[in-house]
Coordinates of C-alpha atoms and ligand atoms in Angstrom, one line a residue:
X1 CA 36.6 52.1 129.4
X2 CA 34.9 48.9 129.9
X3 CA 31.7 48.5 128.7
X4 CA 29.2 50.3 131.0
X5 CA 25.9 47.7 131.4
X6 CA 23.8 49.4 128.3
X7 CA 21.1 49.8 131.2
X8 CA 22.6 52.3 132.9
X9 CA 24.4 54.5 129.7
X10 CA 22.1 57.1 129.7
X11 CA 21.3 58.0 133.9
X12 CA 25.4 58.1 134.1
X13 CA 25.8 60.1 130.9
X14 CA 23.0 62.5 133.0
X15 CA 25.2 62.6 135.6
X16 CA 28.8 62.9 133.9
X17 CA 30.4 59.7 135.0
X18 CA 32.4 57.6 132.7
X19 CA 30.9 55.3 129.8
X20 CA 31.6 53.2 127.2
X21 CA 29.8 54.8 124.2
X22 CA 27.8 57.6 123.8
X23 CA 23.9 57.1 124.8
X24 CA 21.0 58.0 121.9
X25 CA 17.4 58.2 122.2
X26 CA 15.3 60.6 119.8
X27 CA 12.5 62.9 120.7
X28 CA 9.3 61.4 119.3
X29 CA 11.0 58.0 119.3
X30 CA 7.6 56.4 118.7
X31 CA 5.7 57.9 116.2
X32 CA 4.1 57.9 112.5
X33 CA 7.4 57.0 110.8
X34 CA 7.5 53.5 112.4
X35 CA 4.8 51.7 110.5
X36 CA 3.8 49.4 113.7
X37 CA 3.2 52.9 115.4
X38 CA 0.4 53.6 112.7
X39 CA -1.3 49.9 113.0
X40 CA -1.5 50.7 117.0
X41 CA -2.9 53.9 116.4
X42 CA -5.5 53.0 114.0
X43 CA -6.6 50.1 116.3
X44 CA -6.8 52.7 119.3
X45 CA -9.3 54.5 116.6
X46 CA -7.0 58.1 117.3
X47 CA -4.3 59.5 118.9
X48 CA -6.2 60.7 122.1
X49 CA -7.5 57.5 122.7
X50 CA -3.9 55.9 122.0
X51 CA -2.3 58.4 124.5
X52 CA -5.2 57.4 127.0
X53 CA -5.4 53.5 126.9
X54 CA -2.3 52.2 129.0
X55 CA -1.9 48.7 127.2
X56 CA -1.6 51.1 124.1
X57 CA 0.6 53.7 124.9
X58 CA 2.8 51.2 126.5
X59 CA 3.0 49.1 123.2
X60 CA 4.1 52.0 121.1
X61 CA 6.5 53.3 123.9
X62 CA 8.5 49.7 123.6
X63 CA 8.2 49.8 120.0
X64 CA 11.5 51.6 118.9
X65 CA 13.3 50.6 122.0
X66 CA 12.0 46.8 120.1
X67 CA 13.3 48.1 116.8
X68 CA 16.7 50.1 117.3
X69 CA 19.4 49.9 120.1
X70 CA 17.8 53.0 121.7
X71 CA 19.6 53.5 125.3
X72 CA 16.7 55.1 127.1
X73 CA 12.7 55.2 126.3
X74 CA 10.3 58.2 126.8
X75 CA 6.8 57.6 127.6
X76 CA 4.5 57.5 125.3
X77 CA 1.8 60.4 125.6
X78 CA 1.4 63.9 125.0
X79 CA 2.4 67.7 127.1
X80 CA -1.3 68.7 126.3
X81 CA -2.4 66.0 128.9
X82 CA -2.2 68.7 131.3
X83 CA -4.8 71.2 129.8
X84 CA -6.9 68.4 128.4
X85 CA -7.3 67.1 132.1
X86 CA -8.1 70.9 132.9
X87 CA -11.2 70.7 130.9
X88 CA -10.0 72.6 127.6
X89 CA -11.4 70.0 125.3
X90 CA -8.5 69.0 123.2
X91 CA -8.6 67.1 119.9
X92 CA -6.0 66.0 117.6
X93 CA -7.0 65.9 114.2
X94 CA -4.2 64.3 111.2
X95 CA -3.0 66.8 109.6
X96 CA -4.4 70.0 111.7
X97 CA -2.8 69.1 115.2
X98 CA -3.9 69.8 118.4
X99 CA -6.9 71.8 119.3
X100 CA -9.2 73.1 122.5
X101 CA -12.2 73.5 122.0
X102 CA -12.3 76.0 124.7
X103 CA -9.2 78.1 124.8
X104 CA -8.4 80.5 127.9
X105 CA -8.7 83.6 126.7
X106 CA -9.9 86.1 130.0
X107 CA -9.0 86.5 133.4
X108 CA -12.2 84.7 134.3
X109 CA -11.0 81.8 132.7
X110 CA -7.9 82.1 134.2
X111 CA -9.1 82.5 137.5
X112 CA -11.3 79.7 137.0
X113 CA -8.5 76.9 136.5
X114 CA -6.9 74.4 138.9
X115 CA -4.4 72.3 138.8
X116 CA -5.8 68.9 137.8
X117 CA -5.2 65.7 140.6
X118 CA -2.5 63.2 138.9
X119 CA -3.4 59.9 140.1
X120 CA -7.1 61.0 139.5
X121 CA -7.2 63.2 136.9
X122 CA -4.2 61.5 135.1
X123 CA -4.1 58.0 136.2
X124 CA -4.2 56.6 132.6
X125 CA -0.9 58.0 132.4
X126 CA 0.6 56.9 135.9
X127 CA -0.7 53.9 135.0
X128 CA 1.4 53.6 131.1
X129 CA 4.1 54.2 133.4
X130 CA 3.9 51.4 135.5
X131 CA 3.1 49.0 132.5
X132 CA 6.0 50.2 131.0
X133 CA 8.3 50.2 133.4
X134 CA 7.3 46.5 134.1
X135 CA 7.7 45.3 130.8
X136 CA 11.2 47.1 129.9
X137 CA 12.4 45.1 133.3
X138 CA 15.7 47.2 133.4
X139 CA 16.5 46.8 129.9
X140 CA 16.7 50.7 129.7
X141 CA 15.4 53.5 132.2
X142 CA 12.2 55.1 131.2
X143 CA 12.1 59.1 130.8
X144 CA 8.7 60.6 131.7
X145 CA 7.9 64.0 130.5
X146 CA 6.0 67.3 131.0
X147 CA 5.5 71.1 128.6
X148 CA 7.1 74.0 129.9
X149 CA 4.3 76.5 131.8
X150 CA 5.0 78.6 129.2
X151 CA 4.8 76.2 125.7
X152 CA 1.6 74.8 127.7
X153 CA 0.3 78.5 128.1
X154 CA 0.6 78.9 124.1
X155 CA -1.4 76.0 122.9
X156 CA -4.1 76.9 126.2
X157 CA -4.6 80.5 124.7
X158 CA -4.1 80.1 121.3
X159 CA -6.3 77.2 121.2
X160 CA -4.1 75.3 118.9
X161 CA -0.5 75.7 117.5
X162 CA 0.2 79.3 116.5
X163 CA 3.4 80.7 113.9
X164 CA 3.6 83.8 115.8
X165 CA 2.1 84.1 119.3
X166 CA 0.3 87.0 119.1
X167 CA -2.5 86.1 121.6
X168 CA -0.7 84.5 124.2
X169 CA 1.6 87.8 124.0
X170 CA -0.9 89.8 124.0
X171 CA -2.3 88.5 127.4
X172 CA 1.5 88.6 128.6
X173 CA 2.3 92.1 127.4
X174 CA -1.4 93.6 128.1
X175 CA -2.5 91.4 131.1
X176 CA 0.4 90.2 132.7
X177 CA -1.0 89.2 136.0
X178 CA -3.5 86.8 134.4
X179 CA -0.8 85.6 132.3
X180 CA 1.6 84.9 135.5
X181 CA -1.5 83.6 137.2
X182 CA -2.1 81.0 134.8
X183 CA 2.0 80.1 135.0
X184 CA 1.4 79.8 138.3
X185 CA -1.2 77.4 138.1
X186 CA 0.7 75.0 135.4
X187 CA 3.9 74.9 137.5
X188 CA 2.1 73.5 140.4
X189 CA 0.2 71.3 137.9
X190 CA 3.6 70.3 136.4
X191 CA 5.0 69.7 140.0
X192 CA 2.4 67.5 140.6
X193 CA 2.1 65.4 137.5
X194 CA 5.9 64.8 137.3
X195 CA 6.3 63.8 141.5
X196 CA 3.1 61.8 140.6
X197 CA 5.4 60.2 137.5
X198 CA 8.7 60.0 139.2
X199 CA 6.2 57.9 142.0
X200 CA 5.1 55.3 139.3
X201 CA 8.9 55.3 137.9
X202 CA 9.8 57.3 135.8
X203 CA 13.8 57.4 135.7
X204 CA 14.6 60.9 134.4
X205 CA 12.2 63.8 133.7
X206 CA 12.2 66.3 130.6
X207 CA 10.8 69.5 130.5
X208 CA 10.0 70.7 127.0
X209 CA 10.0 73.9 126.8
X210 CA 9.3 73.8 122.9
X211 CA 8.1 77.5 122.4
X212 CA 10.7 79.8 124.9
X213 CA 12.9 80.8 122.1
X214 CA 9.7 83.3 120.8
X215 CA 10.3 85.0 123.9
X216 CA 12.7 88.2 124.2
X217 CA 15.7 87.5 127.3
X218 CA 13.4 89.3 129.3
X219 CA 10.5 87.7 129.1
X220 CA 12.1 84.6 128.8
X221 CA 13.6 84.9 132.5
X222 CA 10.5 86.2 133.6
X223 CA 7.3 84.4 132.0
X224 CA 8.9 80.9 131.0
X225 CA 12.4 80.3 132.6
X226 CA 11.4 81.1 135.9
X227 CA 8.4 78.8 136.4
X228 CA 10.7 75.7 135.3
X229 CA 12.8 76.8 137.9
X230 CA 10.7 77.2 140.8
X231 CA 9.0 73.6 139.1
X232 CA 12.9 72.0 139.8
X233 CA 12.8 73.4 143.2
X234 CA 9.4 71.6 143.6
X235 CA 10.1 68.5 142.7
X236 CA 13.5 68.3 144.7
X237 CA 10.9 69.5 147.8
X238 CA 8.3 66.7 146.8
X239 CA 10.8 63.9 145.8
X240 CA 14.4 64.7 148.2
X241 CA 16.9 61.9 147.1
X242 CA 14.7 60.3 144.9
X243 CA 14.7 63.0 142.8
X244 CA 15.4 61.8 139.2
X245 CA 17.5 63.7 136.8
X246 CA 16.0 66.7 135.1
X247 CA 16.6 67.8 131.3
X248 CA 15.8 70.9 130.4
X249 CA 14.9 72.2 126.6
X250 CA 14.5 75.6 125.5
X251 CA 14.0 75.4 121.8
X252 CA 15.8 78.3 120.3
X253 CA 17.2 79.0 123.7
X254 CA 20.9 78.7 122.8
X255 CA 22.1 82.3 123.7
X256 CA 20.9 81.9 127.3
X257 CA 22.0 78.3 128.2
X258 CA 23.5 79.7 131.5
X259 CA 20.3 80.7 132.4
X260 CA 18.9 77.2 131.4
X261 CA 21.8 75.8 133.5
X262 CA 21.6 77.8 136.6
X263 CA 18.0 76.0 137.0
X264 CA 19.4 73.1 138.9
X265 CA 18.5 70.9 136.3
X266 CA 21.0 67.9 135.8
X267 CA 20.6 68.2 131.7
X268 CA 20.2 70.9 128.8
X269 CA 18.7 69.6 125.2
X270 CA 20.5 72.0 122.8
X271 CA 18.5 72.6 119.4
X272 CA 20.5 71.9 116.6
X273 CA 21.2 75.8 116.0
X274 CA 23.6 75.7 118.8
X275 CA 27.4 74.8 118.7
X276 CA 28.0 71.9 120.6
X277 CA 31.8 72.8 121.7
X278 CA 31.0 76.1 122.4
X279 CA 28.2 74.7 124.8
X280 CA 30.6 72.7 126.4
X281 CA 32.9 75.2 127.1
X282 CA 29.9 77.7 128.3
X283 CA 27.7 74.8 130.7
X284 CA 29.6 71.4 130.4
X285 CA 30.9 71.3 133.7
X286 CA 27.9 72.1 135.4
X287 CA 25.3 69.9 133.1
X288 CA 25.0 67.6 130.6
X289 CA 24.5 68.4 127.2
X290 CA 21.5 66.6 124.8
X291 CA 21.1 66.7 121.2
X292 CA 21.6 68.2 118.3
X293 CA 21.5 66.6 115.1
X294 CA 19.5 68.4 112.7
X295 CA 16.1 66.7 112.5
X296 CA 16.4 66.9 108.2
X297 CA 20.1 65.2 108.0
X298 CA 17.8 62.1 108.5
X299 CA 16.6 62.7 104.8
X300 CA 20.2 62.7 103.7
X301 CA 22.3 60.3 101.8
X302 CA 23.8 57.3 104.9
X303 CA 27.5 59.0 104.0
X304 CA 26.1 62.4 105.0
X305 CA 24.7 61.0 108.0
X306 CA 27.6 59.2 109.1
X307 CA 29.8 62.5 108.5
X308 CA 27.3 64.4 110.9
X309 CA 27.6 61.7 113.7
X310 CA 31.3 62.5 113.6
X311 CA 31.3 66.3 113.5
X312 CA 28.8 66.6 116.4
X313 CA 30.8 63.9 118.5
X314 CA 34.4 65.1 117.8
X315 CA 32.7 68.9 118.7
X316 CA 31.8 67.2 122.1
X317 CA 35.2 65.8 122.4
X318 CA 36.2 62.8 125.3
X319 CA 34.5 62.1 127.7
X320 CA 31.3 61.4 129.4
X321 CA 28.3 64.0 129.5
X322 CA 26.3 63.7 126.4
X323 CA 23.4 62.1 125.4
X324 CA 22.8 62.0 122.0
X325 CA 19.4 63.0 120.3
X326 CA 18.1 64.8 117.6
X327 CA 17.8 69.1 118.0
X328 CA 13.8 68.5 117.8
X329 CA 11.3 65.6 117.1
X330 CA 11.8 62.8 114.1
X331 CA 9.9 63.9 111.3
X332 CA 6.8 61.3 110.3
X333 CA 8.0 60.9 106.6
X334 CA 11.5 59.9 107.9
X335 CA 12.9 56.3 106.9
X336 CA 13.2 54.2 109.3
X337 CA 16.3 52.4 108.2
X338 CA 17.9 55.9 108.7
X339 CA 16.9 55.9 112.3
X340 CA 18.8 52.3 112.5
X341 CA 21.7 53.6 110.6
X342 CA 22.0 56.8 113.4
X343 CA 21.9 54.6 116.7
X344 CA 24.2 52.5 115.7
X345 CA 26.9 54.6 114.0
X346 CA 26.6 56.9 117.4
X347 CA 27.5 53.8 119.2
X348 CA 30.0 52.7 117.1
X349 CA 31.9 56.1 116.6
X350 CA 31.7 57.5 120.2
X351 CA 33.8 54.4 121.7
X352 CA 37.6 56.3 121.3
X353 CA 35.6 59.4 123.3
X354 CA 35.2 56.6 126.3
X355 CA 39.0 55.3 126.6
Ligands
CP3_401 O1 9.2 61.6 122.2 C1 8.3 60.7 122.2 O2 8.4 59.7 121.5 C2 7.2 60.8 123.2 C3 6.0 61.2 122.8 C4 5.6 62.7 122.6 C5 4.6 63.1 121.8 N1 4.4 64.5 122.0 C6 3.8 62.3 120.9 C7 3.0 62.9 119.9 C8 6.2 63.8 123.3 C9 7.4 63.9 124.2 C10 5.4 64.9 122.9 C11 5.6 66.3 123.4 C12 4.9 67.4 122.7 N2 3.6 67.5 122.3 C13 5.5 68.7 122.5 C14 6.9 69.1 123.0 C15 7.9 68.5 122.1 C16 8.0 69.1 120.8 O3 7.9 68.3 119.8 O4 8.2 70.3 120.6 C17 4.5 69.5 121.9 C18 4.7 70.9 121.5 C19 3.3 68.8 121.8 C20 2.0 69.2 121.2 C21 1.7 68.4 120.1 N3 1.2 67.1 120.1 C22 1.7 68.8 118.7 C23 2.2 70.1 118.2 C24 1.2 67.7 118.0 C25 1.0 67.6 116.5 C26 2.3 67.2 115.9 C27 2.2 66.7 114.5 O5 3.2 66.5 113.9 O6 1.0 66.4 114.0 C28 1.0 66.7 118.8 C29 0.5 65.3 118.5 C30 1.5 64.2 118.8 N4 2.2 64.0 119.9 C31 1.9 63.2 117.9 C32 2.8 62.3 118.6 C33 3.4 61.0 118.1 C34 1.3 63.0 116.5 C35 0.0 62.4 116.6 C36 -0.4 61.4 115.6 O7 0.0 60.2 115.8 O8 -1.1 61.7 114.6

């Protein structure tokens, strides 16, 4: 293959045309592990006020793209945007993570929300995207981003991250109208704030849908599944042609990547519990496939790493279709001479899959 202008890797990898090497970016691509990341964050005072001061957010988006020979670059800023614009009072403390002040917990509160305005409620984000999109000037496309209904719901009536859910499900076993009113609500919210992103120029969109693998099938179809659905049908109302690309990821959603694929979505991010042949055998010819190196192989010795690279890219096999990432974020206490080594031994290795 010749080479494919490093530009355009990743949107033609989405949409399963040939390329000359496999494309990599990594979820949470700019974060605490990059030591520039930390000096921009300290200057912005937190991360909040990081996520929600354009000049800022856009600096640490370009950082890694700056540092490693990333194909794409993912906004810089945060699913909770959503809920915080809602009036939930979020805070994100080192150390303890996000929390709301004031979680959702009745059907009063429920009842109460609405879906917040984008360009007003959320401009400082429209507004990263711009800057962004200005100063990467083609080099690679921009990927904007959005939570799941459901993983949003979680953190919104949990009032901070939770190990096993027992509120939220509560409210979905007990009160299920309030909890599929306040789905409701988030999917037009996420409708809007991703047409609203696509607008400003965002390339490709990613749901994450971090927290649908605690569901059961059946409450997966029903309370998280079918929201992102009816959100893809949305955006292809709001946006027609220019419709970017869609990736969807279910964390923990291997057994039901049909499901995931049937959405109309244009990708699926596998978690690194899934088998990556197998996955292209079940959905590769109708999506494709991002991830799923094992977040931790990046604490292993460079041979290790370089061994994984292989395995996961000889499971995909020839040909266009993946995008390769990590099966969940870096972690912070990652070196970042790792995340060099990574990029460019997936670029290096993935050229005989591209003859
Ligand atoms: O991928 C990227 O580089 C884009 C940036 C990005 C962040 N959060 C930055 C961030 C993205 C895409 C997210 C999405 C996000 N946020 C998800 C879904 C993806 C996933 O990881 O599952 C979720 C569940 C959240 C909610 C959230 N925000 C949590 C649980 C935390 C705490 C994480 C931690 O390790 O402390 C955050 C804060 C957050 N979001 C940080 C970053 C870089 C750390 C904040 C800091 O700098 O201290």
């Amino acid at each position: 293959m010749e080479s494919t202008n490093k530009s355009e890797r990743f949107l033609r990898a989405l949409q399963r045309k040939p390329i000359d090497r496999t494309p990599i970016w990594i979820m949470r691509q700019a974060g605490r592990y990059l030591p520039e990341y930390r000096a921009t964050r300290a200057k912005a005072g937190d991360f909040l006020k990081l996520c929600k001061t354009p000049e800022l957010a856009c600096e640490v988006t370009l950082q890694p793209i700056q540092r490693f020979d990333l194909d794409a670059a993912i906004l810089f800023s945060d699913i909770l945007t959503i809920p915080d614009a809602m009036g939930l009072g979020l805070t994100v403390d080192e150390g303890v993570g996000p929390r709301f002040a004031n979680p959702v917990r009745s059907k009063d509160a429920v009842y109460r929300l609405s879906a917040p305005d984008p360009e007003a409620d959320l401009g400082y984000v429209m507004e990263t995207v711009r800057l962004v999109r200005s100063e990467l000037d083609g080099r690679v496309p921009l990927i904007g981003f959005a939570g799941s209904p459901w993983t949003l719901a979680t953190y919104m009536v949990e009032g901070q991250s939770s190990k096993d859910f027992s509120v939220v499900k509560t409210m979905m076993f007990d009160q299920p109208e309030t909890a599929h009113r306040l789905l409701q609500t988030l999917a037009q919210s996420v409708i809007s704030y991703l047409t609203a992103q696509a607008n400003a120029g965002a390339q490709a969109l990613m749901i994450f849908d971090t927290w649908g693998g605690v569901l059961t099938r059946r409450d997966y179809d029903a309370f998280s599944l079918s929201y992102m659905s009816q959100i893809i049908a949305g955006l292809d109302d709001q946006l027609k042609e220019a419709r970017p690309p869609i990736i969807l990821f279910t964390k923990g959603g291997g057994q039901w990547l049909e499901s995931t694929a049937a959405t109309g979505c244009e990708g699926v991010g596998l978690d690194w519990t899934v088998d990556i042949k197998q996955a292209r055998r079940r959905i590769g010819d109708r999506v494709c496939l991002q991830g799923n190196m094992d977040p931790n192989l990046l604490y292993a010795r460079e041979h290790r790493i370089i061994e994984e690279v292989e395995i996961i890219l000889q499971q995909y096999g020839s040909g266009s279709g993946h995008v390769f990432n990590l099966g969940h974020g870096i972690h912070p206490t990652i070196d970042h001479a790792r995340v060099k080594l990574l990029v460019d031994v997936v670029h290096e290795l993935s050229m005989p899959y591209h003859k």
